[in-house]
Coordinates of C-alpha atoms in Angstrom, one line a residue:
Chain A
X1 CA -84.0 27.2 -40.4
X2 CA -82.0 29.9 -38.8
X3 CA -83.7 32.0 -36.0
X4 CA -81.3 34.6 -35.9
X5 CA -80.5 36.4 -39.0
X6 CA -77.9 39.4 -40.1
X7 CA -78.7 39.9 -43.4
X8 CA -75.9 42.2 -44.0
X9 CA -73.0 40.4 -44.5
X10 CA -70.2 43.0 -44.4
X11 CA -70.8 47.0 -43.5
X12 CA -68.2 49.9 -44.7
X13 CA -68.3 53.3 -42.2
X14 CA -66.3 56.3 -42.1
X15 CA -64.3 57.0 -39.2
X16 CA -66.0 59.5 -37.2
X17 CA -69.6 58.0 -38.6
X18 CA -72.6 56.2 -36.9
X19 CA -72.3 52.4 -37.3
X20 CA -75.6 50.7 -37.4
X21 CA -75.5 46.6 -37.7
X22 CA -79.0 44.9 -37.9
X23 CA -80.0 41.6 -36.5
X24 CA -83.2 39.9 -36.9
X25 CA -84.6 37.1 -35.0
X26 CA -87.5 34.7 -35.8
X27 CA -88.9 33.6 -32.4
X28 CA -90.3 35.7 -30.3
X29 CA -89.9 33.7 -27.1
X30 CA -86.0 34.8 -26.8
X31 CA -85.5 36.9 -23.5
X32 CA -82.1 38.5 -24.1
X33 CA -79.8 39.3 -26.9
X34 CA -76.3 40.0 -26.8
X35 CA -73.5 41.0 -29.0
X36 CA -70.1 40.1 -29.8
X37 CA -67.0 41.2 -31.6
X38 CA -64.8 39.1 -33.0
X39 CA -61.1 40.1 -34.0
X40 CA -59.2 37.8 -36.6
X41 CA -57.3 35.1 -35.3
X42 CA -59.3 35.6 -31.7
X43 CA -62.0 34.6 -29.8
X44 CA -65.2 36.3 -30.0
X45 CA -65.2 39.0 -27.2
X46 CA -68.7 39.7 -25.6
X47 CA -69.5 43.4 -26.2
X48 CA -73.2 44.8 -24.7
X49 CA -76.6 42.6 -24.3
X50 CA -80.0 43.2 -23.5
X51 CA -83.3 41.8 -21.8
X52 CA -86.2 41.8 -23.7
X53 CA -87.9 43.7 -21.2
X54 CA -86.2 46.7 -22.3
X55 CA -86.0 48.5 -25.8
X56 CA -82.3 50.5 -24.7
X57 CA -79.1 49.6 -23.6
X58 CA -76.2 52.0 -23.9
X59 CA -72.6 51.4 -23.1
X60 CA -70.1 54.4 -24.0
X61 CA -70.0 54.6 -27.7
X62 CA -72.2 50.9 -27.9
X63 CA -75.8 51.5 -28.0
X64 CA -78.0 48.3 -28.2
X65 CA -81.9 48.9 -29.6
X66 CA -84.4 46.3 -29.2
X67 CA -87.6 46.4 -31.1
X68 CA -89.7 43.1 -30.2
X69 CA -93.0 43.9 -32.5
X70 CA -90.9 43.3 -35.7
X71 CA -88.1 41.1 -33.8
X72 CA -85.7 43.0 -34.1
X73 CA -82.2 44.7 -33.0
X74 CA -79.4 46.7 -33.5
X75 CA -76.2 47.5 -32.3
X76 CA -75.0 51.4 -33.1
X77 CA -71.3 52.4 -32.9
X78 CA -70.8 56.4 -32.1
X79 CA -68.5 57.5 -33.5
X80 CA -67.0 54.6 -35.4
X81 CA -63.6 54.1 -35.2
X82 CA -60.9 51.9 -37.2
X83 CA -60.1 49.3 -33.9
X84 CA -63.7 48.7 -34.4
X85 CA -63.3 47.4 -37.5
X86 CA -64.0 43.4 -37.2
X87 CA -66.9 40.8 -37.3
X88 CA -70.2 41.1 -35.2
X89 CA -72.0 38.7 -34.0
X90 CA -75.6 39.1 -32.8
X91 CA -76.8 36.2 -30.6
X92 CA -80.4 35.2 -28.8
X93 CA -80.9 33.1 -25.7
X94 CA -84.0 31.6 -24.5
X95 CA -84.2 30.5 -20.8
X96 CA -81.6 27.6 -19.9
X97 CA -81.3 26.6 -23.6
X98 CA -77.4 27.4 -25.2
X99 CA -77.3 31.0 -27.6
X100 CA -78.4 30.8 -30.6
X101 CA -75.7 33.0 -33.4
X102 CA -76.1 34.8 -36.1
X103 CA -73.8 34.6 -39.5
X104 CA -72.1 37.5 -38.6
X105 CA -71.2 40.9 -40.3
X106 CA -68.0 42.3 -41.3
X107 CA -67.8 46.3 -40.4
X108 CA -64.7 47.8 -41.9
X109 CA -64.4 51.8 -40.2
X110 CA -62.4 53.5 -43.1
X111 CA -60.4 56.3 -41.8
Chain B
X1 CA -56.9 34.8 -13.7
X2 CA -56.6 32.9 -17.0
X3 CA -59.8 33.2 -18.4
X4 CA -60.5 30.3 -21.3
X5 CA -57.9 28.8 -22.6
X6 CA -57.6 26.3 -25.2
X7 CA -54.9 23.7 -26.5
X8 CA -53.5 23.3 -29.3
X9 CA -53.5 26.8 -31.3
X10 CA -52.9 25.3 -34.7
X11 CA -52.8 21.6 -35.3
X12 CA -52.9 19.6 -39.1
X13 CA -54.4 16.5 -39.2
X14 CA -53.9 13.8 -42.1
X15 CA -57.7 12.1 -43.1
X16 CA -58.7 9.4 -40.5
X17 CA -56.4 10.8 -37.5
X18 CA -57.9 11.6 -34.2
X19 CA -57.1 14.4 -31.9
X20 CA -58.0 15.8 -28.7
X21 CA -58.6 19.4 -27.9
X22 CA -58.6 20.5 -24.8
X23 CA -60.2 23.8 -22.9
X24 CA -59.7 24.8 -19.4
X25 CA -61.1 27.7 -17.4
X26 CA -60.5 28.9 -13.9
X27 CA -63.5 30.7 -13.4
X28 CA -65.6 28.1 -11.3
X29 CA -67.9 28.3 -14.4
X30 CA -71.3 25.4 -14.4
X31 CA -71.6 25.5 -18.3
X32 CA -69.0 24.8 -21.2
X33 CA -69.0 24.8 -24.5
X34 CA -67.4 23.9 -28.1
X35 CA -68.4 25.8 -31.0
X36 CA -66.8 25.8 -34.2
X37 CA -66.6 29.1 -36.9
X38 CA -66.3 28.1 -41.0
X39 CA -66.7 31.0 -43.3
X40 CA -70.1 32.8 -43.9
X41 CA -71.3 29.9 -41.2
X42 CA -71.2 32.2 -37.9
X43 CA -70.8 30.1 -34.7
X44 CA -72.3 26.6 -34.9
X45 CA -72.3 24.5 -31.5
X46 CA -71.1 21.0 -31.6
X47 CA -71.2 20.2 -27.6
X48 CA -71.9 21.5 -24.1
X49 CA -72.1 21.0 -20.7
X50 CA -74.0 22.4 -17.7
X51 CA -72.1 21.1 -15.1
X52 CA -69.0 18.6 -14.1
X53 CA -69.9 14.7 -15.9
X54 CA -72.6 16.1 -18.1
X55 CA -73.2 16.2 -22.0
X56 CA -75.0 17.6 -24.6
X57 CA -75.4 17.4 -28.0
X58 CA -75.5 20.5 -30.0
X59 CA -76.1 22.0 -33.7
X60 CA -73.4 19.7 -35.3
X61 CA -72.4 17.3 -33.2
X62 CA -71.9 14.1 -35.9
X63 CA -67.8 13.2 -36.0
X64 CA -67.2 14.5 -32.2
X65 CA -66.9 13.0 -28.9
X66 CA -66.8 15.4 -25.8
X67 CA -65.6 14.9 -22.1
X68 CA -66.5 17.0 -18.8
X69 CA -64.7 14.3 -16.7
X70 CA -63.5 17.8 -14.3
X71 CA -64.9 21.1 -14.1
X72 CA -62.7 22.9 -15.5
X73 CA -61.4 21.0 -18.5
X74 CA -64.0 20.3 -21.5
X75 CA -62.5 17.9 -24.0
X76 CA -63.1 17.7 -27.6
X77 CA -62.5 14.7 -29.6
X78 CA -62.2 13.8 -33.1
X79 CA -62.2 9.7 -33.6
X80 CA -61.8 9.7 -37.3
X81 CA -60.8 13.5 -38.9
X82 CA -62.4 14.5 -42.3
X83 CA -61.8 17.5 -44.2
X84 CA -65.3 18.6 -43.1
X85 CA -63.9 19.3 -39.9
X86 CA -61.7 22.0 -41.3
X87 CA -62.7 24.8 -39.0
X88 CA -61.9 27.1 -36.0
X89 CA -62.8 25.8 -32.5
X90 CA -64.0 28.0 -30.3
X91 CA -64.4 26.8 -26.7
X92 CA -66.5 28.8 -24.2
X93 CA -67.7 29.3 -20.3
X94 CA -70.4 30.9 -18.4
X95 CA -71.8 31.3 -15.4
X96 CA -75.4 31.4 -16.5
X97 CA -76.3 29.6 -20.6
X98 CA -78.4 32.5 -20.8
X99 CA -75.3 34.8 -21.2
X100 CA -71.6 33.6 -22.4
X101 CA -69.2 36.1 -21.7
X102 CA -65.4 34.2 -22.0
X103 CA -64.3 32.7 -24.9
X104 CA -61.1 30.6 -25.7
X105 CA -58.6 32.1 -28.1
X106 CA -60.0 29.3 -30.8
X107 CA -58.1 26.1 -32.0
X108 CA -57.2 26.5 -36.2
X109 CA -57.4 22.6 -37.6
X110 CA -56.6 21.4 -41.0
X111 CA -57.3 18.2 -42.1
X112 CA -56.2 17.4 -45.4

């Protein structure tokens, strides 16, 4: 049963345009949420996280939103550009147990 | 600084053939891991350790064997390869499990 869930497999954004990718997450003991971005043919690269003790965390043009009444988050891209076009991963951690992943989404930034 | 890195970067494997992967980082990092990526699968853990001569099991561990025998290294082995074990390895470090933030440039294995 997965506990971490993007339910959007692939996104398509204008250049210039607001990227919003969507994770939701099934147990609401997990304390911090990160996210990751994954080039092809590389390792995933870790990318902004946050503590569930916050409901913000903004990193230049990376903006991470965390609403824990309806367990969930998302990660905004502003403005969207075509290098940030590549798979995202959302992922959940809870205390000294490993991250649990999401499925991923695809975000293509058209230009 | 290195980082993660892992060995081989490509690697074909005939049915019933064993292999070792191998990760190293030189970060001083506790807590290792193996992951591997298949499509529309995200990333699955097969393995981990949280510290030098320990083991875990993780999400899909059945078919591989893994060594922490230094701190550095984490070793992934497959006894017996099956085309199951197609896939991308992705090995990992941290500081904290809580919060991975280095990850290996993955390991592409075919078996046919």
């Amino acid at each position: 049963d997965q506990q971490v869930k993007q339910n959007s497999p692939s996104l398509s954004v204008q250049e210039g345009r607001i990227s919003i990718l969507n994770c939701d997450y099934t147990n609401s003991m997990f304390d911090y949420f990160l996210w990751y971005k994954k080039y092809p043919a590389e390792g995933p690269t870790f990318l902004i996280s946050i503590s569930s003790i916050k409901d913000k965390n903004e990193d230049g043009r990376f903006t991470v939103f965390l609403n824990k009444s309806a367990k969930h988050l998302s990660l905004h891209i502003v403005p969207s550009q075509p290098g940030d076009s590549a798979v995202y991963f959302c992922a959940a951690s809870l205390g000294n147990t490993p991250l649990v992943f999401g499925k991923g989404t695809r975000l293509s930034v058209i230009a | 600084n290195a980082g993660v890195t892992q060995t081989p970067k490509f690697r074909v494997l005939k049915t019933g053939q064993s292999m070792t992967l191998l990760c190293a980082q030189d970060m001083n990092h506790e807590y290792m891991y193996w992951y591997r990526q298949d499509p529309g699968m995200g990333l699955r853990l097969i393995h981990y350790s949280v510290g030098e001569g320990t083991t875990a099991k993780g999400e899909v561990p059945d078919g591989y064997n893994v060594s922490r025998l230094k701190k550095q290294n984490f070793l992934l082995g497959l006894e017996s390869a099956a085309p199951s074990q197609t896939s991308v390895y992705f090995c990992a470090s941290s500081y904290s499990p809580s919060e991975i933030r280095y990850f290996g440039p993955g390991t592409r294995l075919t078996v046919t």
